[in-house]
One Martini backbone bead per residue (centre of mass of N, CA, C, O) as a GRO file, in nm:
protein
  242
    1MET     BB    1   0.107   0.037   0.007
    2SER     BB    2   0.075   0.400  -0.031
    3VAL     BB    3   0.152   0.635   0.174
    4LEU     BB    4   0.288   0.798  -0.068
    5GLU     BB    5   0.100   1.012  -0.351
    6ILE     BB    6   0.277   1.168  -0.644
    7ASN     BB    7   0.145   1.373  -0.886
    8ASP     BB    8   0.226   1.568  -1.103
    9ILE     BB    9   0.416   1.825  -1.013
   10TYR     BB   10   0.441   2.161  -0.973
   11LYS     BB   11   0.656   2.426  -0.931
   12SER     BB   12   0.677   2.799  -0.909
   13PHE     BB   13   0.895   3.086  -0.861
   14ASP     BB   14   0.783   3.277  -1.095
   15ASP     BB   15   0.989   3.198  -1.314
   16LEU     BB   16   1.080   2.941  -1.139
   17LYS     BB   17   1.118   2.601  -1.236
   18VAL     BB   18   1.146   2.367  -0.989
   19LEU     BB   19   0.883   2.184  -1.075
   20LYS     BB   20   0.858   1.900  -1.308
   21GLY     BB   21   0.670   1.627  -1.289
   22ILE     BB   22   0.641   1.479  -1.017
   23THR     BB   23   0.665   1.098  -0.965
   24LEU     BB   24   0.572   0.942  -0.644
   25HIS     BB   25   0.588   0.644  -0.442
   26VAL     BB   26   0.567   0.527  -0.088
   27ASP     BB   27   0.583   0.233   0.072
   28GLU     BB   28   0.487   0.051   0.336
   29GLY     BB   29   0.840   0.031   0.486
   30GLU     BB   30   1.008   0.252   0.303
   31VAL     BB   31   1.325   0.363   0.167
   32VAL     BB   32   1.372   0.700   0.042
   33ALA     BB   33   1.627   0.820  -0.140
   34ILE     BB   34   1.723   1.195  -0.210
   35ILE     BB   35   1.932   1.295  -0.454
   36GLY     BB   36   2.123   1.577  -0.532
   37PRO     BB   37   2.161   1.895  -0.656
   38SER     BB   38   2.148   2.181  -0.584
   39GLY     BB   39   1.859   2.319  -0.670
   40GLY     BB   40   1.655   2.069  -0.796
   41GLY     BB   41   1.420   2.042  -0.543
   42LYS     BB   42   1.406   1.815  -0.296
   43SER     BB   43   1.304   2.047  -0.078
   44THR     BB   44   1.037   2.118  -0.221
   45LEU     BB   45   0.922   1.867  -0.255
   46LEU     BB   46   0.881   1.849   0.056
   47ARG     BB   47   0.719   2.069   0.127
   48CYS     BB   48   0.481   2.000  -0.050
   49ALA     BB   49   0.425   1.737   0.147
   50THR     BB   50   0.425   1.892   0.425
   51THR     BB   51   0.253   2.179   0.381
   52LEU     BB   52   0.478   2.425   0.334
   53THR     BB   53   0.422   2.410  -0.009
   54ASP     BB   54   0.228   2.494  -0.269
   55ILE     BB   55   0.089   2.406  -0.564
   56ASP     BB   56   0.023   2.436  -0.901
   57SER     BB   57  -0.002   2.092  -0.948
   58GLY     BB   58  -0.171   1.828  -0.950
   59SER     BB   59  -0.108   1.535  -0.659
   60ILE     BB   60  -0.117   1.467  -0.291
   61LYS     BB   61  -0.094   1.184  -0.102
   62ILE     BB   62  -0.157   1.064   0.271
   63ALA     BB   63  -0.281   0.768   0.376
   64GLY     BB   64  -0.541   0.878   0.185
   65ILE     BB   65  -0.512   1.159   0.173
   66ASP     BB   66  -0.593   1.427   0.055
   67LEU     BB   67  -0.450   1.758  -0.040
   68ASP     BB   68  -0.558   2.054   0.052
   69TYR     BB   69  -0.515   2.340   0.064
   70LYS     BB   70  -0.795   2.525   0.061
   71ASP     BB   71  -0.817   2.311   0.299
   72LYS     BB   72  -0.796   2.293   0.667
   73LYS     BB   73  -0.863   1.999   0.730
   74SER     BB   74  -0.674   1.850   0.526
   75ILE     BB   75  -0.384   1.970   0.643
   76ALA     BB   76  -0.468   1.842   0.946
   77ALA     BB   77  -0.490   1.555   0.867
   78VAL     BB   78  -0.191   1.519   0.748
   79ARG     BB   79  -0.031   1.635   0.964
   80GLY     BB   80  -0.108   1.354   1.125
   81LYS     BB   81   0.077   1.143   0.911
   82PHE     BB   82   0.309   1.292   0.992
   83GLY     BB   83   0.728   1.319   1.033
   84LEU     BB   84   0.954   1.649   1.065
   85VAL     BB   85   1.286   1.678   0.999
   86PHE     BB   86   1.507   1.905   1.027
   87GLN     BB   87   1.834   2.057   0.979
   88ASN     BB   88   1.798   2.282   1.209
   89PHE     BB   89   1.551   2.137   1.377
   90ASN     BB   90   1.327   2.320   1.534
   91LEU     BB   91   1.352   2.403   1.838
   92PHE     BB   92   1.197   2.505   2.116
   93PRO     BB   93   1.419   2.674   2.310
   94HIS     BB   94   1.223   2.763   2.599
   95TYR     BB   95   1.175   2.489   2.613
   96SER     BB   96   1.223   2.186   2.680
   97VAL     BB   97   1.222   1.851   2.580
   98ARG     BB   98   0.996   1.785   2.676
   99ARG     BB   99   0.794   2.006   2.573
  100ASN     BB  100   0.874   1.954   2.272
  101ILE     BB  101   0.768   1.648   2.300
  102THR     BB  102   0.458   1.697   2.388
  103GLU     BB  103   0.277   1.954   2.333
  104ALA     BB  104   0.118   1.813   2.061
  105LEU     BB  105  -0.010   1.615   2.226
  106VAL     BB  106  -0.167   1.785   2.415
  107SER     BB  107  -0.268   2.020   2.190
  108VAL     BB  108  -0.343   1.847   1.932
  109HIS     BB  109  -0.394   1.503   2.029
  110LYS     BB  110  -0.513   1.482   2.311
  111LYS     BB  111  -0.336   1.447   2.562
  112SER     BB  112  -0.233   1.373   2.819
  113LYS     BB  113   0.025   1.433   3.049
  114GLU     BB  114   0.082   1.109   3.081
  115GLU     BB  115   0.091   0.989   2.839
  116ALA     BB  116   0.308   1.171   2.692
  117ASN     BB  117   0.491   1.143   2.879
  118ALA     BB  118   0.552   0.809   2.814
  119ILE     BB  119   0.614   0.879   2.553
  120CYS     BB  120   0.878   1.057   2.596
  121ASP     BB  121   1.046   0.843   2.734
  122GLU     BB  122   1.077   0.625   2.546
  123LEU     BB  123   1.232   0.807   2.339
  124LEU     BB  124   1.448   0.879   2.485
  125ALA     BB  125   1.566   0.626   2.520
  126LYS     BB  126   1.604   0.570   2.239
  127MET     BB  127   1.804   0.794   2.208
  128ASP     BB  128   1.987   0.821   2.480
  129LEU     BB  129   1.789   1.081   2.653
  130SER     BB  130   1.683   1.028   2.972
  131ASP     BB  131   1.846   1.265   3.097
  132LYS     BB  132   1.727   1.562   2.915
  133GLY     BB  133   1.441   1.663   2.948
  134ASP     BB  134   1.529   1.922   3.153
  135ALA     BB  135   1.635   2.064   2.949
  136TYR     BB  136   1.789   2.226   2.699
  137PRO     BB  137   1.912   2.337   2.362
  138CYS     BB  138   2.148   2.480   2.426
  139ASN     BB  139   2.285   2.234   2.591
  140LEU     BB  140   2.319   2.074   2.368
  141SER     BB  141   2.387   1.896   2.096
  142GLY     BB  142   2.323   1.867   1.785
  143GLY     BB  143   2.279   1.553   1.798
  144GLN     BB  144   2.085   1.571   2.004
  145GLN     BB  145   1.892   1.786   1.863
  146GLN     BB  146   1.806   1.574   1.649
  147ARG     BB  147   1.701   1.369   1.809
  148VAL     BB  148   1.483   1.518   1.957
  149SER     BB  149   1.356   1.601   1.647
  150ILE     BB  150   1.280   1.269   1.634
  151ALA     BB  151   1.104   1.223   1.851
  152ARG     BB  152   0.894   1.461   1.757
  153ALA     BB  153   0.848   1.293   1.484
  154LEU     BB  154   0.719   0.998   1.651
  155ALA     BB  155   0.523   1.073   1.883
  156ALA     BB  156   0.237   1.057   1.684
  157SER     BB  157   0.255   0.824   1.506
  158PRO     BB  158   0.295   0.779   1.213
  159ASP     BB  159   0.331   0.693   0.872
  160ILE     BB  160   0.565   0.924   0.767
  161LEU     BB  161   0.878   1.018   0.732
  162PHE     BB  162   1.071   1.353   0.688
  163PHE     BB  163   1.382   1.433   0.580
  164ASP     BB  164   1.606   1.714   0.561
  165GLU     BB  165   1.897   1.712   0.629
  166PRO     BB  166   1.969   1.574   0.899
  167THR     BB  167   2.303   1.637   0.906
  168SER     BB  168   2.433   1.933   0.776
  169ALA     BB  169   2.472   2.092   1.087
  170LEU     BB  170   2.687   1.886   1.123
  171ASP     BB  171   2.955   1.712   1.281
  172PRO     BB  172   3.081   1.426   1.162
  173GLU     BB  173   3.081   1.313   1.477
  174LEU     BB  174   2.770   1.341   1.545
  175THR     BB  175   2.608   1.186   1.280
  176ALA     BB  176   2.635   0.868   1.358
  177GLY     BB  177   2.383   0.910   1.568
  178VAL     BB  178   2.162   0.943   1.354
  179LEU     BB  179   2.225   0.757   1.158
  180ASN     BB  180   2.156   0.520   1.348
  181VAL     BB  181   1.848   0.643   1.396
  182ILE     BB  182   1.762   0.546   1.102
  183LYS     BB  183   1.844   0.289   1.058
  184GLU     BB  184   1.658   0.149   1.294
  185LEU     BB  185   1.402   0.258   1.171
  186ALA     BB  186   1.439   0.083   0.920
  187VAL     BB  187   1.410  -0.197   1.089
  188GLU     BB  188   1.126  -0.099   1.160
  189LYS     BB  189   0.968  -0.030   0.917
  190MET     BB  190   0.990   0.297   0.854
  191THR     BB  191   0.839   0.552   0.648
  192MET     BB  192   1.091   0.705   0.433
  193VAL     BB  193   1.188   1.055   0.350
  194ILE     BB  194   1.555   1.133   0.219
  195VAL     BB  195   1.706   1.414   0.233
  196THR     BB  196   2.045   1.366   0.098
  197HIS     BB  197   2.453   1.349   0.099
  198GLU     BB  198   2.446   1.082   0.221
  199MET     BB  199   2.587   0.814   0.003
  200ASN     BB  200   2.603   0.597   0.172
  201PHE     BB  201   2.362   0.568   0.367
  202ALA     BB  202   2.183   0.538   0.116
  203ARG     BB  203   2.266   0.268  -0.004
  204ASP     BB  204   2.231   0.100   0.322
  205VAL     BB  205   1.902   0.194   0.367
  206ALA     BB  206   1.811   0.232   0.124
  207ASP     BB  207   1.586   0.106  -0.140
  208ARG     BB  208   1.531   0.399  -0.303
  209ILE     BB  209   1.667   0.602  -0.551
  210ILE     BB  210   1.662   0.945  -0.589
  211PHE     BB  211   1.734   1.142  -0.851
  212MET     BB  212   1.748   1.523  -0.881
  213ASN     BB  213   1.728   1.746  -1.145
  214GLY     BB  214   1.586   2.004  -1.268
  215GLY     BB  215   1.272   1.923  -1.157
  216VAL     BB  216   1.375   1.598  -1.203
  217ILE     BB  217   1.359   1.265  -1.267
  218VAL     BB  218   1.642   1.077  -1.372
  219GLU     BB  219   1.705   0.862  -1.130
  220GLU     BB  220   1.546   0.516  -1.025
  221GLY     BB  221   1.651   0.273  -0.772
  222PRO     BB  222   1.796   0.067  -0.621
  223ALA     BB  223   2.023   0.183  -0.390
  224MET     BB  224   2.302  -0.034  -0.535
  225GLU     BB  225   2.258   0.061  -0.821
  226VAL     BB  226   2.274   0.360  -0.839
  227ILE     BB  227   2.570   0.376  -0.685
  228ASN     BB  228   2.726   0.202  -0.841
  229ASN     BB  229   2.508   0.154  -1.155
  230PRO     BB  230   2.474   0.418  -1.311
  231LYS     BB  231   2.300   0.499  -1.606
  232HIS     BB  232   2.350   0.796  -1.629
  233GLU     BB  233   2.526   1.032  -1.680
  234ARG     BB  234   2.391   1.267  -1.444
  235THR     BB  235   2.453   1.041  -1.244
  236LYS     BB  236   2.781   1.031  -1.285
  237ALA     BB  237   2.852   1.318  -1.226
  238PHE     BB  238   2.760   1.310  -0.923
  239LEU     BB  239   2.902   1.045  -0.797
  240ALA     BB  240   3.181   1.150  -0.937
  241GLY     BB  241   3.236   1.344  -0.617
  242TYR     BB  242   3.228   1.098  -0.393
   0.00000   0.00000   0.00000
């Protein structure tokens, strides 16, 4: 069953055509990595799928719900189905780690404080952050902040997780901890779409790789195949740099 269905979407900013007819379906339990040069449309595609940017034409469906940018109920329903992890963490600096994770559970998903705290404790343990519940983001390393943001994205049991370059703001030594968390989620069959520039990680963790350039999907296929044996000249040229 497809958790994400993106059909023939287009997006322009003024005269700049950023997405030119993208179609992408992601099945339940599948991990899809999106790679490609800067300015190729990867982040815009993610922003459209996660309701942050509206599309000019085409259609998007998440967990069976059609995304209608003109309908607040549709947007709210779709937002309840996915989690999003940003490259710069986007934690609330004036909230503790615990409140960052529990706030939406209580205010949006109407969980009791006890229930929200129990979910939070479980996720902090999973992220190896059990002793950080009362800390504030400024007291944490970048890697720890990103693990908190993954915990927050997981808190409402989403059908799919989106990651926008989850390690690009991190020092190399902090990257491994975050990538290990994502690897564990892949083993648990969490459905994920990951925009990344970590080619070895994409090869080892993703089921399928999408190579985007110039607002179109140039090549897609099994991860090992695309990384080790790319077919398209543009993909070969891009991967030669890694």
